[in-house]
Coordinates of N, CA and C in Angstrom, one line a residue:
X45 N -14.1 12.0 17.0 CA -12.9 11.3 17.0 C -12.7 10.9 18.5
X46 N -12.0 9.8 18.6 CA -11.6 9.3 19.9 C -10.1 9.6 20.0
X47 N -9.6 9.9 21.3 CA -8.2 10.1 21.4 C -7.8 9.7 22.8
X48 N -6.5 9.5 23.0 CA -5.9 9.2 24.3 C -4.4 9.7 24.2
X49 N -3.8 9.9 25.4 CA -2.5 10.3 25.5 C -1.6 9.1 25.8
X50 N -0.6 8.7 25.0 CA 0.2 7.6 25.3 C 1.1 8.0 26.5
X51 N 1.1 7.2 27.5 CA 1.9 7.5 28.8 C 3.4 7.5 28.5
X52 N 3.9 6.6 27.7 CA 5.3 6.5 27.5 C 5.9 7.7 26.8
X53 N 5.1 8.2 25.8 CA 5.7 9.3 24.9 C 5.0 10.6 25.1
X54 N 3.8 10.6 25.7 CA 3.0 11.8 25.8 C 2.4 12.2 24.5
X55 N 2.5 11.3 23.5 CA 1.9 11.6 22.2 C 0.4 11.4 22.2
X56 N -0.4 12.3 21.5 CA -1.8 12.2 21.4 C -2.1 11.2 20.3
X57 N -2.9 10.2 20.6 CA -3.3 9.2 19.6 C -4.7 9.4 19.2
X58 N -5.0 9.8 18.0 CA -6.3 10.2 17.5 C -6.9 9.3 16.5
X59 N -8.1 8.9 16.7 CA -8.8 8.0 15.7 C -9.1 8.7 14.4
X60 N -9.4 7.9 13.4 CA -9.9 8.5 12.2 C -11.2 9.2 12.5
X61 N -11.5 10.3 11.9 CA -12.8 11.0 12.2 C -14.0 10.2 11.7
X62 N -15.1 10.3 12.5 CA -16.4 9.7 12.1 C -17.4 10.8 12.1
X63 N -18.3 10.8 11.1 CA -19.3 11.8 11.0 C -20.7 11.2 10.5
X64 N -21.7 12.0 10.7 CA -23.0 11.6 10.2 C -22.9 11.4 8.7
X65 N -22.2 12.3 8.0 CA -22.0 12.2 6.6 C -21.4 10.8 6.2
X66 N -20.4 10.4 7.0 CA -19.8 9.1 6.8 C -20.8 8.0 7.0
X67 N -21.6 8.1 8.0 CA -22.6 7.1 8.3 C -23.6 6.9 7.2
X68 N -24.0 8.1 6.7 CA -25.0 8.0 5.5 C -24.3 7.4 4.3
X69 N -23.1 7.9 4.0 CA -22.4 7.4 2.8 C -22.0 5.9 2.9
X70 N -21.8 5.4 4.1 CA -21.5 4.0 4.3 C -22.7 3.2 4.4
X71 N -23.9 3.8 4.4 CA -25.1 3.0 4.5 C -25.5 2.6 5.9
X72 N -24.7 3.1 6.9 CA -25.0 2.7 8.3 C -26.3 3.4 8.8
X73 N -26.5 4.6 8.4 CA -27.6 5.4 8.9 C -29.0 4.9 8.4
X74 N -29.1 4.4 7.2 CA -30.4 4.0 6.7 C -30.7 2.5 6.8
X75 N -29.8 1.7 7.4 CA -30.0 0.3 7.5 C -31.3 0.0 8.4
X76 N -32.0 -1.1 8.1 CA -33.1 -1.5 9.0 C -32.6 -1.7 10.4
X77 N -33.3 -1.1 11.3 CA -33.0 -1.2 12.7 C -31.8 -0.4 13.2
X78 N -31.3 0.5 12.3 CA -30.1 1.3 12.7 C -30.4 2.3 13.8
X79 N -29.5 2.4 14.7 CA -29.6 3.3 15.8 C -29.0 4.7 15.5
X80 N -28.5 4.9 14.3 CA -27.9 6.1 13.9 C -28.9 7.3 13.9
X81 N -30.1 7.1 13.4 CA -31.1 8.2 13.4 C -31.6 8.5 14.8
X82 N -31.6 7.5 15.7 CA -32.2 7.8 17.0 C -31.2 8.1 18.1
X83 N -29.9 7.6 17.9 CA -28.9 7.9 18.9 C -27.6 8.3 18.2
X84 N -27.6 9.3 17.4 CA -26.4 9.7 16.6 C -25.2 10.0 17.4
X85 N -25.3 10.7 18.6 CA -24.1 11.0 19.4 C -23.5 9.7 19.9
X86 N -24.3 8.8 20.4 CA -23.7 7.6 21.0 C -23.1 6.7 19.9
X87 N -23.7 6.7 18.7 CA -23.2 5.9 17.6 C -21.8 6.5 17.1
X88 N -21.8 7.8 17.1 CA -20.5 8.5 16.7 C -19.4 8.1 17.7
X89 N -19.7 8.1 19.0 CA -18.7 7.7 20.0 C -18.3 6.3 19.8
X90 N -19.3 5.4 19.7 CA -19.0 3.9 19.5 C -18.1 3.7 18.3
X91 N -18.4 4.3 17.2 CA -17.7 4.1 16.0 C -16.3 4.6 16.1
X92 N -16.1 5.8 16.7 CA -14.8 6.4 16.9 C -14.0 5.6 17.8
X93 N -14.6 5.1 18.9 CA -13.8 4.3 19.8 C -13.4 3.0 19.2
X94 N -14.3 2.4 18.4 CA -13.9 1.2 17.6 C -12.7 1.4 16.7
X95 N -12.8 2.5 16.0 CA -11.7 2.8 15.1 C -10.4 3.1 15.8
X96 N -10.5 3.7 17.0 CA -9.3 4.0 17.8 C -8.7 2.7 18.2
X97 N -9.5 1.8 18.8 CA -8.9 0.5 19.2 C -8.3 -0.3 18.1
X98 N -9.0 -0.3 16.9 CA -8.5 -1.0 15.8 C -7.1 -0.4 15.3
X99 N -7.0 0.9 15.4 CA -5.8 1.6 14.9 C -4.6 1.5 15.9
X100 N -4.9 1.8 17.2 CA -3.8 1.9 18.1 C -3.6 0.8 19.1
X101 N -4.7 0.0 19.4 CA -4.6 -1.0 20.4 C -5.4 -2.3 20.1
X102 N -5.1 -2.9 18.9 CA -6.0 -4.0 18.5 C -6.0 -5.2 19.5
X103 N -4.9 -5.2 20.3 CA -4.9 -6.3 21.3 C -6.0 -6.2 22.4
X104 N -6.5 -5.0 22.5 CA -7.6 -4.8 23.5 C -8.9 -5.5 23.1
X105 N -9.1 -5.5 21.8 CA -10.3 -6.2 21.3 C -10.1 -7.7 21.0
X106 N -8.9 -8.1 21.1 CA -8.5 -9.5 20.9 C -9.0 -10.0 19.5
X107 N -9.1 -9.1 18.5 CA -9.5 -9.6 17.2 C -11.0 -9.6 17.0
X108 N -11.8 -9.3 18.1 CA -13.2 -9.3 17.9 C -13.7 -7.9 17.4
X109 N -14.8 -8.0 16.7 CA -15.4 -6.8 16.1 C -16.6 -6.4 17.0
X110 N -16.9 -5.1 16.9 CA -18.2 -4.6 17.6 C -19.4 -5.2 16.9
X111 N -20.5 -5.2 17.5 CA -21.7 -5.6 16.8 C -22.0 -4.8 15.5
X112 N -21.8 -3.5 15.6 CA -22.0 -2.7 14.5 C -21.0 -3.0 13.3
X113 N -19.8 -3.2 13.7 CA -18.8 -3.6 12.6 C -19.2 -4.9 11.9
X114 N -19.6 -5.9 12.7 CA -20.0 -7.2 12.2 C -21.2 -7.0 11.3
X115 N -22.2 -6.2 11.7 CA -23.3 -6.0 10.8 C -23.0 -5.2 9.5
X116 N -22.0 -4.5 9.5 CA -21.6 -3.7 8.3 C -20.9 -4.5 7.3
X117 N -20.5 -5.7 7.7 CA -19.8 -6.6 6.7 C -20.8 -7.1 5.7
X118 N -20.4 -6.9 4.4 CA -21.3 -7.2 3.3 C -20.6 -8.4 2.5
X119 N -21.4 -9.4 2.3 CA -20.9 -10.5 1.5 C -20.9 -10.0 0.0
X120 N -19.9 -10.4 -0.7 CA -19.8 -10.0 -2.1 C -19.6 -11.3 -3.0
X121 N -20.1 -11.2 -4.2 CA -19.8 -12.4 -5.1 C -18.4 -12.3 -5.5
X122 N -17.8 -13.5 -5.7 CA -16.4 -13.5 -6.2 C -16.3 -14.7 -7.1
X123 N -15.2 -14.7 -7.8 CA -14.9 -15.8 -8.7 C -13.5 -16.4 -8.3
X124 N -13.5 -17.7 -8.0 CA -12.2 -18.3 -7.7 C -11.4 -18.5 -8.9
X125 N -10.1 -18.2 -8.8 CA -9.2 -18.3 -9.9 C -8.2 -19.4 -9.4
X126 N -8.1 -20.5 -10.3 CA -7.1 -21.5 -9.9 C -5.8 -21.2 -10.6
X127 N -4.8 -22.0 -10.3 CA -3.4 -21.7 -10.8 C -3.4 -21.9 -12.3
X128 N -4.2 -22.7 -12.9 CA -4.2 -22.9 -14.4 C -4.6 -21.7 -15.1
X129 N -5.4 -20.8 -14.5 CA -5.9 -19.6 -15.2 C -4.8 -18.5 -15.2
X130 N -3.8 -18.7 -14.3 CA -2.7 -17.7 -14.2 C -1.7 -17.8 -15.4
X131 N -1.2 -16.7 -15.9 CA -0.2 -16.8 -16.9 C 1.1 -17.5 -16.4
X132 N 1.7 -18.2 -17.3 CA 3.0 -19.0 -17.0 C 4.0 -17.9 -16.6
X133 N 4.8 -18.2 -15.6 CA 5.9 -17.3 -15.3 C 6.9 -17.2 -16.4
X134 N 7.5 -16.1 -16.6 CA 8.5 -15.9 -17.6 C 9.9 -16.1 -17.0
X135 N 10.8 -16.6 -17.9 CA 12.1 -16.8 -17.4 C 12.8 -15.5 -17.3
X136 N 13.6 -15.3 -16.2 CA 14.4 -14.0 -16.2 C 15.5 -14.0 -17.2
X137 N 15.8 -12.8 -17.6 CA 16.9 -12.6 -18.6 C 18.2 -13.1 -18.0
X138 N 19.0 -13.8 -18.8 CA 20.3 -14.2 -18.3 C 21.1 -13.0 -17.8
X139 N 21.8 -13.1 -16.7 CA 22.6 -12.0 -16.2 C 24.0 -12.2 -16.9
X140 N 24.6 -11.0 -17.2 CA 26.0 -11.1 -17.8 C 27.0 -11.7 -16.8
X141 N 27.9 -12.4 -17.4 CA 29.0 -13.0 -16.6 C 29.9 -11.9 -16.0
X142 N 30.7 -12.3 -15.0 CA 31.6 -11.3 -14.5 C 32.6 -10.9 -15.5
X143 N 33.1 -11.8 -16.3 CA 34.1 -11.5 -17.4 C 33.5 -10.5 -18.4
X144 N 32.2 -10.7 -18.8 CA 31.6 -9.8 -19.7 C 31.4 -8.4 -19.1
X145 N 31.1 -8.4 -17.8 CA 30.9 -7.1 -17.2 C 32.2 -6.3 -17.1
X146 N 33.3 -7.1 -16.7 CA 34.6 -6.5 -16.6 C 35.1 -5.9 -18.0
X147 N 34.8 -6.7 -19.0 CA 35.2 -6.3 -20.4 C 34.5 -5.0 -20.8
X148 N 33.2 -4.9 -20.4 CA 32.4 -3.7 -20.7 C 32.9 -2.5 -19.9
X149 N 33.3 -2.7 -18.7 CA 33.8 -1.7 -17.9 C 35.1 -1.1 -18.5
X150 N 36.0 -2.1 -18.9 CA 37.3 -1.7 -19.5 C 37.0 -0.8 -20.8
X151 N 36.0 -1.2 -21.6 CA 35.7 -0.5 -22.8 C 35.2 0.9 -22.4
X152 N 34.4 1.0 -21.4 CA 33.9 2.3 -21.0 C 35.1 3.2 -20.5
X153 N 35.9 2.6 -19.7 CA 37.1 3.4 -19.1 C 38.0 3.9 -20.2
X154 N 38.2 3.1 -21.3 CA 39.1 3.5 -22.3 C 38.4 4.2 -23.4
X155 N 37.2 4.5 -23.3 CA 36.4 5.2 -24.3 C 37.0 6.6 -24.5
X156 N 37.3 7.0 -25.7 CA 37.8 8.4 -26.0 C 39.3 8.4 -25.9
X157 N 40.0 7.4 -25.5 CA 41.4 7.4 -25.6 C 41.9 6.7 -26.8
X158 N 42.9 7.2 -27.5 CA 43.4 6.6 -28.7 C 44.4 5.6 -28.5
X159 N 44.2 4.4 -29.1 CA 45.2 3.3 -29.0 C 45.8 3.1 -30.4
X160 N 46.9 2.5 -30.5 CA 47.6 2.3 -31.8 C 46.7 1.6 -32.8
X161 N 46.4 2.3 -33.9 CA 45.7 1.7 -35.0 C 44.2 1.7 -34.9
X162 N 43.6 2.3 -33.8 CA 42.2 2.3 -33.7 C 41.7 3.7 -33.4
X163 N 40.5 4.0 -33.7 CA 39.9 5.3 -33.4 C 39.2 5.2 -32.1
X164 N 38.9 6.3 -31.4 CA 38.1 6.3 -30.2 C 36.8 5.6 -30.5
X165 N 36.2 5.0 -29.4 CA 35.0 4.2 -29.6 C 33.8 5.1 -29.9
X166 N 33.9 6.4 -29.6 CA 32.7 7.3 -29.8 C 32.8 8.1 -31.1
X167 N 33.8 7.7 -32.0 CA 34.0 8.5 -33.2 C 34.0 7.5 -34.4
X168 N 33.6 8.0 -35.6 CA 33.7 7.2 -36.8 C 35.2 7.2 -37.3
X169 N 35.6 6.2 -37.9 CA 37.0 6.1 -38.5 C 37.2 7.3 -39.5
X170 N 38.3 7.9 -39.5 CA 38.6 9.0 -40.4 C 39.0 8.4 -41.8
X171 N 38.6 9.0 -42.8 CA 39.0 8.6 -44.2 C 39.8 9.8 -44.8
X172 N 41.0 9.5 -45.3 CA 41.8 10.5 -46.0 C 41.3 10.7 -47.4
X173 N 41.0 11.9 -47.8 CA 40.5 12.2 -49.1 C 41.7 12.7 -50.0
X174 N 41.8 12.2 -51.3 CA 43.0 12.7 -52.1 C 42.8 14.1 -52.5

């Protein structure tokens, strides 16, 4: 890992860890012409420093990649998708009007209270049996 102490805060800024296992897993170690098998310590330092700069101070590299990073980029096949292949956007559901919302609020507020000639909203009407 690469690290530095930020002057302003005293905070330790640590890069993501880099290991030989990572180099093997990412295919860096076995690439033709790779320096990983012959200079592993130096490659670990380079990669950790590169990650540190990318993470904490990208302005230092001005957007440029290291040679190793550029070599690690792999072109992949892709398929272009044009707008006609995308599903048509759906219309949003209409929003209730303010009057409808106020009416619903009133019904909720009055729920459970008995008004003349009506039963509470949460109960079935009562039926008198002879």
